[in-house]
Amino acid sequence: MSPSRWYAGWRVALRVAARDVCRYRWRSLFIAVMVGLPVLLLTAGITLLATDQLSPVETIPRVMGAAAARVEALSGSRVEQSPDGASFRQPEAPPTAVPGFAPDSPWTPAKLARLTGGTVLPVTEAEARAVVGDRRVRVSVLALDSADRAVAPLLRLESGRWPASADEVVVSPAGASKGLPRSGRLRIEQEDGSATDLRVVGVGRGQLADHQADMVAAAALVAPWQQALPAFLVDRADPLTWAEVQRLNGYGLLVKSRQVITHPPSDAELTDAQRSMAAGNLELALVIALAAVGIFIETALLAGPAFAVSAARQRRSLALAAVNGAERRQLRRYVLGQALVLGVASSFTGAVLGIAGAWTGLAWWAAANPTFDTRPFDLAWPQLVGVVACSVLASVVAAMLPARGVGRLDVAGTLRGGAVSGRVSRGLPALGVVVMTVSAALVLSGVVVDQLPVSAGLPMVAGAIGLVVGAMLVVPALLALLGRVGARLPLALRLASRDTSRQRSRATPAVAAIMAAVAAMTAFAVGATSEEAQNRQDYQPQLTLGAGALYGPADAMDRAAAVVRRYAPDLTVHTSGRVYSQPPTTRPPEPGSAATVVAAILPGCTPAQAFRALTEQHCASLSSEASQESSAIAVEALTGLLQRLSLSEGQRQILQRGGVLVADQRLVRNGEVVFASGRTRMDADGGLEPPRASVRQAVPAGVVDPARWRTTFGAEGAGAVLLPRTATDLGWTVATDRLRVSAPGGMISRAAETAISEHLDSDMSLVVERGYQSQNTVVLLILFAVAGLLVLVAALVSTALSLAESQADMATLAAVGATRHTRRSVAAAQALVVAASGAVLGLVIGLVPGVAITWPLTTNRFDPAAGQSYTAAPVVDIPWLGLAAVVVLVPLLAAGLSCVAVRRAPELTRRLA
């Protein structure tokens, strides 16, 4: 065929296709929605993801303004960093000393200017608590010395002026949403309890590295704060090159250079460690590529039934065209031309609507949430163009099967009104079985993978995709088998299974689309819930479930208890402390100060060995110096212990008689634990001199079940507990280090937690134990919802096609006396057969990679007590409830909708003999 003839043939086909698209608007709209809806969702998701994920280049104005670099000092050793400064490590090597400065001198602008030769501007990020009425709200502070050109991109003034002294501040919209005033006076408090009165002189925005600051202040305000994190902006005409960044790393500095970020070094200039720091970006790109392949397959399968609808509705017209001399390739071009026209139009429209929807959603969310960190609206053009191109290609690929069917059109049979799929090829099912076997072997190879980086998990991903592809090749044979097996089913299901088997060209893509969606959902859900179950098993609660603890200095405990009684009067407060060698203070103890060390003596050990528990590991036990796991001696009120430990009557009597409860059976001999008390002094280095044993005390003791003990005290490092009166009688030094808070119902409400936290002193904090908090619940719900929607759409599309093709059969059934209930039952059965077939097959296929991936995800565990990793049996947790909702409830829903959609009475037409 000459090129001119080929071009002319396609031009005519596209013109006719465009005319018919406009002529049959509702049919075209139906196909456009099937093709364009995935594009709309994908482009909106890609746009939101691209906007949310800032590239290293996009972070430049947020972290360094208009300066040449941002420098942060990391104490202790040299630095080895990635080119963008997002990742780093500190090898065990002392940093190089700066000439002219003491090795341990703090970093100052003058010191950094000596190394860089530029103007150095300090930029500090800090936190404080603002007093708002009777509340104390945590706020973030951005402190600057000036608002000149280098830092201008970090700031945006909306009203008023920038602070000019240490007692002035600018409040941001995010801070105002927390209750900070936009003008007037404002008091803030530090962790040490000191307070500062400030004057609000304006409203503006200050950009921190990852969010919007609540306040912008002068650098002099935060300079005395201990928790302030200073950084430095280096402003100079010459850029900081990669060689200069590495030189500064030698001084213990982490550098983010504008020049290096915009012009990164080549791989040859990086060490192996620096290459591995950047490997995560490559792995993310690989994951996105794999996801794109899956999305392309799913879009093609979803669009397949839609184009089959169009081809089926026009089968008679195409047969008439064939009778009048139209060649088979012309008929195929007509179907493919429609796919091309509709694919381009619907993909482009879906992309535009997706981008517009993402922009509108972000604008609305930013206007409704002042704390939202507004980011540059970013269009990932390569990905967006790729989605549109893949959608058009998927449309053409989806139309190929109907086009091939049109090319092999039985003209005489079509004009008589019959259309049945041909016989199933024996080669495709056999090939599918081979592909599935090889793919299953690849999936199972992941069982021996210790960890799951993307490179190690590639065989599993390839095997999972291969399982789905192989199953697609087997689907036509399974549908043919379903038609034979369905002969024994009730009438409606028998007709539905027979129709699905006869019309495989329409049913196969729908079943395959459902199978692919359910398989992907099953594999991901099983892996996610299994990892979640392993994390739940490994979770170590810090407190009793539902209870809370108030931490802070001893002299603030009474005020904290008063806050609880005022703002949460239904809660109960108990004091809690421990035995110390010296009372804890905010200042380090002075050399020569006296201390009394208390240690339990293990059978077979001497008091001296018990005091030297750090070097005599076999004698390590309970001690007032609590340097080992579960070695502290806790002091609790009896009322609180009765609630937390569920004490038996015997254990309660031991405590009331001046005894102690322990978790280690080895400590108890003849119902007692022997303690040694020794006097010592603080040496010049801040440590204790070897104590001299002076007193041996035998204390009645009882043993608590280790599992119950770990739940109550395991995270606190306590190995024994006694009553305050007992510690006083023994002459031990006791200090209250926390207040325990409990609720009558067992769980402290979040409202009570917020009310208490906002009214505590700045140096106090409240922690509530709520157990393991799942991080995947929302993700799994979205996953199940999307998979259910795909199953529903594919089933309804297939049923719509079936009803369109079986209008004559419905009329025949009505003519021979079939009621409306019978016809609706047949339609419902058709949707149920298609949806259930694909869902069950997808569930079986998805369980294989889903269960296999639990090995690399859950077999590597970490023991916090031993401080080392170990290998354990995999944790397999299958979310049967969510899977059942998709595999069982959604097909039933599709059946119900199909039943309702049947018209009351079919159109009766004369049937030709």
CSV table of N, CA and C in Angstrom, one decimal, residues 500-612:
chain,number,residue,atom,x,y,z
A,500,THR,N,-22.0,-14.6,29.3
A,500,THR,CA,-20.7,-14.1,29.5
A,500,THR,C,-19.7,-15.0,28.8
A,501,SER,N,-20.0,-16.3,28.7
A,501,SER,CA,-19.1,-17.2,28.0
A,501,SER,C,-19.2,-17.0,26.5
A,502,ARG,N,-20.4,-16.7,25.9
A,502,ARG,CA,-20.6,-16.5,24.5
A,502,ARG,C,-20.0,-15.1,24.0
A,503,GLN,N,-20.1,-14.1,24.9
A,503,GLN,CA,-19.6,-12.8,24.6
A,503,GLN,C,-18.3,-12.5,25.3
A,504,ARG,N,-17.3,-13.3,25.0
A,504,ARG,CA,-16.0,-13.1,25.7
A,504,ARG,C,-15.3,-11.9,25.3
A,505,SER,N,-15.5,-11.4,24.1
A,505,SER,CA,-14.8,-10.2,23.6
A,505,SER,C,-15.2,-9.0,24.5
A,506,ARG,N,-16.4,-9.0,25.0
A,506,ARG,CA,-16.9,-8.0,25.9
A,506,ARG,C,-16.6,-8.2,27.3
A,507,ALA,N,-16.7,-9.5,27.8
A,507,ALA,CA,-16.5,-9.8,29.2
A,507,ALA,C,-15.1,-9.9,29.6
A,508,THR,N,-14.2,-10.3,28.7
A,508,THR,CA,-12.8,-10.5,29.1
A,508,THR,C,-12.1,-9.3,29.6
A,509,PRO,N,-12.1,-8.1,28.9
A,509,PRO,CA,-11.5,-7.0,29.4
A,509,PRO,C,-12.1,-6.5,30.8
A,510,ALA,N,-13.4,-6.7,30.9
A,510,ALA,CA,-14.0,-6.2,32.2
A,510,ALA,C,-13.6,-7.1,33.3
A,511,VAL,N,-13.6,-8.5,33.1
A,511,VAL,CA,-13.1,-9.4,34.2
A,511,VAL,C,-11.6,-9.1,34.5
A,512,ALA,N,-10.8,-8.9,33.4
A,512,ALA,CA,-9.4,-8.7,33.6
A,512,ALA,C,-9.1,-7.4,34.3
A,513,ALA,N,-9.9,-6.3,34.0
A,513,ALA,CA,-9.8,-5.1,34.8
A,513,ALA,C,-10.1,-5.2,36.2
A,514,ILE,N,-11.2,-5.9,36.5
A,514,ILE,CA,-11.5,-6.2,37.9
A,514,ILE,C,-10.4,-7.0,38.6
A,515,MET,N,-10.0,-8.0,37.9
A,515,MET,CA,-8.9,-8.9,38.5
A,515,MET,C,-7.7,-8.1,38.8
A,516,ALA,N,-7.2,-7.3,37.9
A,516,ALA,CA,-6.0,-6.5,38.1
A,516,ALA,C,-6.1,-5.6,39.3
A,517,ALA,N,-7.3,-4.9,39.4
A,517,ALA,CA,-7.5,-3.9,40.5
A,517,ALA,C,-7.5,-4.7,41.8
A,518,VAL,N,-8.3,-5.8,41.9
A,518,VAL,CA,-8.4,-6.5,43.1
A,518,VAL,C,-7.0,-7.1,43.5
A,519,ALA,N,-6.3,-7.7,42.5
A,519,ALA,CA,-5.0,-8.3,42.8
A,519,ALA,C,-4.0,-7.2,43.4
A,520,ALA,N,-4.0,-6.1,42.8
A,520,ALA,CA,-3.1,-5.0,43.3
A,520,ALA,C,-3.5,-4.6,44.7
A,521,MET,N,-4.8,-4.4,44.9
A,521,MET,CA,-5.3,-4.0,46.2
A,521,MET,C,-5.0,-5.1,47.3
A,522,THR,N,-5.2,-6.4,46.9
A,522,THR,CA,-4.9,-7.5,47.9
A,522,THR,C,-3.4,-7.5,48.3
A,523,ALA,N,-2.5,-7.5,47.3
A,523,ALA,CA,-1.1,-7.5,47.6
A,523,ALA,C,-0.7,-6.4,48.5
A,524,PHE,N,-1.1,-5.2,48.1
A,524,PHE,CA,-0.7,-4.0,48.9
A,524,PHE,C,-1.3,-4.1,50.3
A,525,ALA,N,-2.6,-4.5,50.4
A,525,ALA,CA,-3.3,-4.5,51.7
A,525,ALA,C,-2.7,-5.5,52.6
A,526,VAL,N,-2.4,-6.7,52.1
A,526,VAL,CA,-1.8,-7.8,52.9
A,526,VAL,C,-0.4,-7.3,53.4
A,527,GLY,N,0.4,-6.8,52.5
A,527,GLY,CA,1.7,-6.3,53.0
A,527,GLY,C,1.6,-5.2,54.0
A,528,ALA,N,0.7,-4.2,53.8
A,528,ALA,CA,0.6,-3.1,54.7
A,528,ALA,C,0.1,-3.5,56.1
A,529,THR,N,-1.0,-4.4,56.1
A,529,THR,CA,-1.5,-4.8,57.4
A,529,THR,C,-0.6,-5.7,58.1
A,530,SER,N,0.2,-6.5,57.4
A,530,SER,CA,1.1,-7.4,58.1
A,530,SER,C,2.3,-6.6,58.7
A,531,GLU,N,2.8,-5.6,58.0
A,531,GLU,CA,3.8,-4.8,58.6
A,531,GLU,C,3.2,-4.0,59.8
A,532,GLU,N,2.0,-3.6,59.7
A,532,GLU,CA,1.3,-2.9,60.8
A,532,GLU,C,1.2,-3.8,62.0
A,533,ALA,N,0.8,-5.1,61.7
A,533,ALA,CA,0.7,-6.0,62.8
A,533,ALA,C,2.0,-6.3,63.5
A,534,GLN,N,3.1,-6.3,62.7
A,534,GLN,CA,4.4,-6.5,63.3
A,534,GLN,C,4.8,-5.3,64.2
A,535,ASN,N,4.5,-4.1,63.7
A,535,ASN,CA,4.8,-2.9,64.4
A,535,ASN,C,4.0,-2.8,65.7
A,536,ARG,N,2.8,-3.3,65.6
A,536,ARG,CA,1.9,-3.3,66.8
A,536,ARG,C,2.5,-4.3,67.9
A,537,GLN,N,3.0,-5.5,67.4
A,537,GLN,CA,3.6,-6.5,68.3
A,537,GLN,C,4.8,-5.9,69.0
A,538,ASP,N,5.6,-5.2,68.2
A,538,ASP,CA,6.9,-4.7,68.7
A,538,ASP,C,6.7,-3.4,69.5
A,539,TYR,N,5.5,-2.8,69.5
A,539,TYR,CA,5.3,-1.5,70.2
A,539,TYR,C,5.5,-1.7,71.7
A,540,GLN,N,6.3,-0.9,72.3
A,540,GLN,CA,6.5,-0.9,73.8
A,540,GLN,C,5.8,0.3,74.4
A,541,PRO,N,4.7,0.1,75.1
A,541,PRO,CA,4.0,1.2,75.7
A,541,PRO,C,4.8,1.9,76.8
A,542,GLN,N,4.8,3.2,76.8
A,542,GLN,CA,5.5,4.0,77.8
A,542,GLN,C,4.8,4.0,79.2
A,543,LEU,N,3.5,3.9,79.1
A,543,LEU,CA,2.6,4.0,80.4
A,543,LEU,C,1.5,3.0,80.2
A,544,THR,N,0.7,2.8,81.3
A,544,THR,CA,-0.5,2.0,81.2
A,544,THR,C,-1.4,2.6,80.2
A,545,LEU,N,-2.1,1.8,79.4
A,545,LEU,CA,-3.0,2.2,78.3
A,545,LEU,C,-4.0,3.1,78.9
A,546,GLY,N,-4.2,4.3,78.3
A,546,GLY,CA,-5.2,5.3,78.7
A,546,GLY,C,-4.7,6.2,79.8
A,547,ALA,N,-3.6,5.9,80.4
A,547,ALA,CA,-3.1,6.8,81.5
A,547,ALA,C,-2.1,7.8,80.9
A,548,GLY,N,-1.8,8.8,81.8
A,548,GLY,CA,-0.9,9.9,81.4
A,548,GLY,C,0.1,10.1,82.5
A,549,ALA,N,1.2,10.9,82.1
A,549,ALA,CA,2.2,11.3,83.1
A,549,ALA,C,2.6,12.7,82.8
A,550,LEU,N,2.8,13.4,83.9
A,550,LEU,CA,3.3,14.8,83.8
A,550,LEU,C,4.8,14.8,84.2
A,551,TYR,N,5.6,15.4,83.3
A,551,TYR,CA,7.1,15.4,83.5
A,551,TYR,C,7.5,16.9,83.7
A,552,GLY,N,8.5,17.1,84.5
A,552,GLY,CA,9.1,18.4,84.7
A,552,GLY,C,9.8,18.5,86.0
A,553,PRO,N,10.3,19.7,86.4
A,553,PRO,CA,11.0,19.8,87.7
A,553,PRO,C,10.1,19.5,88.9
A,554,ALA,N,10.8,19.1,89.9
A,554,ALA,CA,10.0,18.8,91.2
A,554,ALA,C,9.3,19.9,91.7
A,555,ASP,N,9.8,21.2,91.6
A,555,ASP,CA,9.2,22.3,92.2
A,555,ASP,C,7.9,22.8,91.5
A,556,ALA,N,7.7,22.2,90.3
A,556,ALA,CA,6.5,22.6,89.5
A,556,ALA,C,5.4,21.5,89.6
A,557,MET,N,5.6,20.4,90.3
A,557,MET,CA,4.7,19.4,90.3
A,557,MET,C,3.3,19.8,91.0
A,558,ASP,N,3.5,20.6,92.1
A,558,ASP,CA,2.2,21.0,92.7
A,558,ASP,C,1.4,21.9,91.8
A,559,ARG,N,2.0,22.8,91.1
A,559,ARG,CA,1.3,23.6,90.1
A,559,ARG,C,0.6,22.8,89.0
A,560,ALA,N,1.3,21.8,88.6
A,560,ALA,CA,0.8,20.9,87.5
A,560,ALA,C,-0.4,20.1,88.1
A,561,ALA,N,-0.3,19.7,89.3
A,561,ALA,CA,-1.5,19.0,89.9
A,561,ALA,C,-2.7,19.9,90.0
A,562,ALA,N,-2.4,21.1,90.3
A,562,ALA,CA,-3.5,22.1,90.4
A,562,ALA,C,-4.2,22.3,89.1
A,563,VAL,N,-3.4,22.4,88.0
A,563,VAL,CA,-3.9,22.5,86.7
A,563,VAL,C,-4.8,21.3,86.3
A,564,VAL,N,-4.4,20.1,86.7
A,564,VAL,CA,-5.3,19.0,86.4
A,564,VAL,C,-6.6,19.0,87.2
A,565,ARG,N,-6.5,19.4,88.4
A,565,ARG,CA,-7.7,19.5,89.2
A,565,ARG,C,-8.7,20.6,88.7
A,566,ARG,N,-8.1,21.6,88.1
A,566,ARG,CA,-9.0,22.7,87.7
A,566,ARG,C,-9.6,22.4,86.3
A,567,TYR,N,-8.8,22.0,85.4
A,567,TYR,CA,-9.3,21.9,84.0
A,567,TYR,C,-9.7,20.4,83.6
A,568,ALA,N,-9.4,19.5,84.5
A,568,ALA,CA,-9.9,18.1,84.3
A,568,ALA,C,-10.2,17.5,85.6
A,569,PRO,N,-11.2,18.0,86.3
A,569,PRO,CA,-11.4,17.5,87.7
A,569,PRO,C,-11.8,16.1,87.8
A,570,ASP,N,-12.2,15.4,86.7
A,570,ASP,CA,-12.6,14.0,86.9
A,570,ASP,C,-11.4,13.1,86.8
A,571,LEU,N,-10.2,13.6,86.5
A,571,LEU,CA,-9.0,12.8,86.5
A,571,LEU,C,-8.4,12.7,87.9
A,572,THR,N,-7.6,11.6,88.1
A,572,THR,CA,-7.0,11.3,89.4
A,572,THR,C,-5.5,11.5,89.2
A,573,VAL,N,-4.8,12.1,90.2
A,573,VAL,CA,-3.4,12.4,90.1
A,573,VAL,C,-2.7,11.7,91.2
A,574,HIS,N,-1.6,11.0,90.9
A,574,HIS,CA,-0.8,10.3,91.9
A,574,HIS,C,0.7,10.7,91.7
A,575,THR,N,1.4,10.9,92.8
A,575,THR,CA,2.8,11.3,92.7
A,575,THR,C,3.6,10.0,92.4
A,576,SER,N,4.7,10.1,91.7
A,576,SER,CA,5.6,9.0,91.3
A,576,SER,C,7.0,9.5,91.4
A,577,GLY,N,7.9,8.7,91.9
A,577,GLY,CA,9.3,9.1,92.0
A,577,GLY,C,10.2,7.9,91.9
A,578,ARG,N,11.4,8.1,92.3
A,578,ARG,CA,12.4,7.0,92.3
A,578,ARG,C,13.5,7.3,93.4
A,579,VAL,N,14.3,6.3,93.7
A,579,VAL,CA,15.4,6.5,94.6
A,579,VAL,C,16.6,7.0,93.9
A,580,TYR,N,17.2,8.1,94.4
A,580,TYR,CA,18.4,8.7,93.8
A,580,TYR,C,19.5,8.7,94.8
A,581,SER,N,20.7,8.7,94.3
A,581,SER,CA,21.9,8.9,95.2
A,581,SER,C,21.9,10.3,95.7
A,582,GLN,N,21.6,11.3,94.9
A,582,GLN,CA,21.5,12.7,95.2
A,582,GLN,C,20.2,13.2,94.7
A,583,PRO,N,19.5,14.2,95.3
A,583,PRO,CA,18.3,14.8,94.8
A,583,PRO,C,18.6,15.4,93.4
A,584,PRO,N,17.8,15.1,92.4
A,584,PRO,CA,18.1,15.8,91.1
A,584,PRO,C,17.8,17.2,91.1
A,585,THR,N,18.7,18.0,90.5
A,585,THR,CA,18.6,19.5,90.4
A,585,THR,C,18.9,19.9,89.0
A,586,THR,N,18.5,21.1,88.7
A,586,THR,CA,18.8,21.7,87.3
A,586,THR,C,20.2,22.0,87.1
A,587,ARG,N,21.0,22.2,88.2
A,587,ARG,CA,22.4,22.5,88.1
A,587,ARG,C,23.2,21.2,88.5
A,588,PRO,N,24.4,21.0,87.9
A,588,PRO,CA,25.2,19.9,88.2
A,588,PRO,C,25.7,19.9,89.6
A,589,PRO,N,25.7,18.8,90.3
A,589,PRO,CA,26.2,18.8,91.7
A,589,PRO,C,27.6,19.2,91.8
A,590,GLU,N,27.9,19.9,92.9
A,590,GLU,CA,29.3,20.4,93.1
A,590,GLU,C,30.2,19.3,93.6
A,591,PRO,N,31.5,19.3,93.1
A,591,PRO,CA,32.5,18.3,93.5
A,591,PRO,C,32.6,18.3,95.1
A,592,GLY,N,32.7,17.1,95.6
A,592,GLY,CA,32.8,16.9,97.0
A,592,GLY,C,31.5,16.8,97.8
A,593,SER,N,30.4,17.0,97.1
A,593,SER,CA,29.1,16.9,97.7
A,593,SER,C,28.8,15.4,98.0
A,594,ALA,N,28.1,15.2,99.2
A,594,ALA,CA,27.9,13.8,99.6
A,594,ALA,C,26.7,13.1,98.9
A,595,ALA,N,26.8,11.8,98.8
A,595,ALA,CA,25.7,11.0,98.2
A,595,ALA,C,25.6,9.7,98.9
A,596,THR,N,24.5,9.1,98.8
A,596,THR,CA,24.2,7.7,99.4
A,596,THR,C,23.8,6.8,98.3
A,597,VAL,N,24.6,5.8,97.9
A,597,VAL,CA,24.3,4.9,96.8
A,597,VAL,C,23.6,3.7,97.4
A,598,VAL,N,22.5,3.3,96.8
A,598,VAL,CA,21.7,2.1,97.3
A,598,VAL,C,21.7,1.1,96.1
A,599,ALA,N,22.0,-0.2,96.4
A,599,ALA,CA,22.1,-1.2,95.4
A,599,ALA,C,21.6,-2.5,96.0
A,600,ALA,N,20.9,-3.3,95.2
A,600,ALA,CA,20.4,-4.6,95.7
A,600,ALA,C,21.6,-5.6,95.4
A,601,ILE,N,21.8,-6.5,96.3
A,601,ILE,CA,22.9,-7.5,96.2
A,601,ILE,C,22.3,-8.8,95.7
A,602,LEU,N,22.7,-9.2,94.5
A,602,LEU,CA,22.4,-10.5,94.0
A,602,LEU,C,23.0,-11.6,94.8
A,603,PRO,N,22.3,-12.7,95.0
A,603,PRO,CA,23.0,-13.9,95.7
A,603,PRO,C,24.3,-14.2,95.0
A,604,GLY,N,25.4,-14.4,95.8
A,604,GLY,CA,26.7,-14.7,95.2
A,604,GLY,C,27.5,-13.5,94.9
A,605,CYS,N,27.0,-12.3,95.2
A,605,CYS,CA,27.8,-11.0,94.9
A,605,CYS,C,28.0,-10.3,96.3
A,606,THR,N,29.0,-9.5,96.3
A,606,THR,CA,29.3,-8.7,97.5
A,606,THR,C,28.8,-7.3,97.3
A,607,PRO,N,28.6,-6.5,98.4
A,607,PRO,CA,28.2,-5.1,98.2
A,607,PRO,C,29.1,-4.3,97.3
A,608,ALA,N,30.4,-4.6,97.4
A,608,ALA,CA,31.3,-3.8,96.5
A,608,ALA,C,31.0,-4.1,95.0
A,609,GLN,N,30.7,-5.4,94.7
A,609,GLN,CA,30.4,-5.8,93.3
A,609,GLN,C,29.1,-5.2,92.9
A,610,ALA,N,28.2,-5.1,93.8
A,610,ALA,CA,26.9,-4.5,93.4
A,610,ALA,C,27.1,-3.0,93.1
A,611,PHE,N,27.9,-2.3,93.9
A,611,PHE,CA,28.2,-0.9,93.6
A,611,PHE,C,29.0,-0.7,92.3
A,612,ARG,N,29.7,-1.8,91.9
A,612,ARG,CA,30.5,-1.7,90.7
A,612,ARG,C,29.7,-2.4,89.6
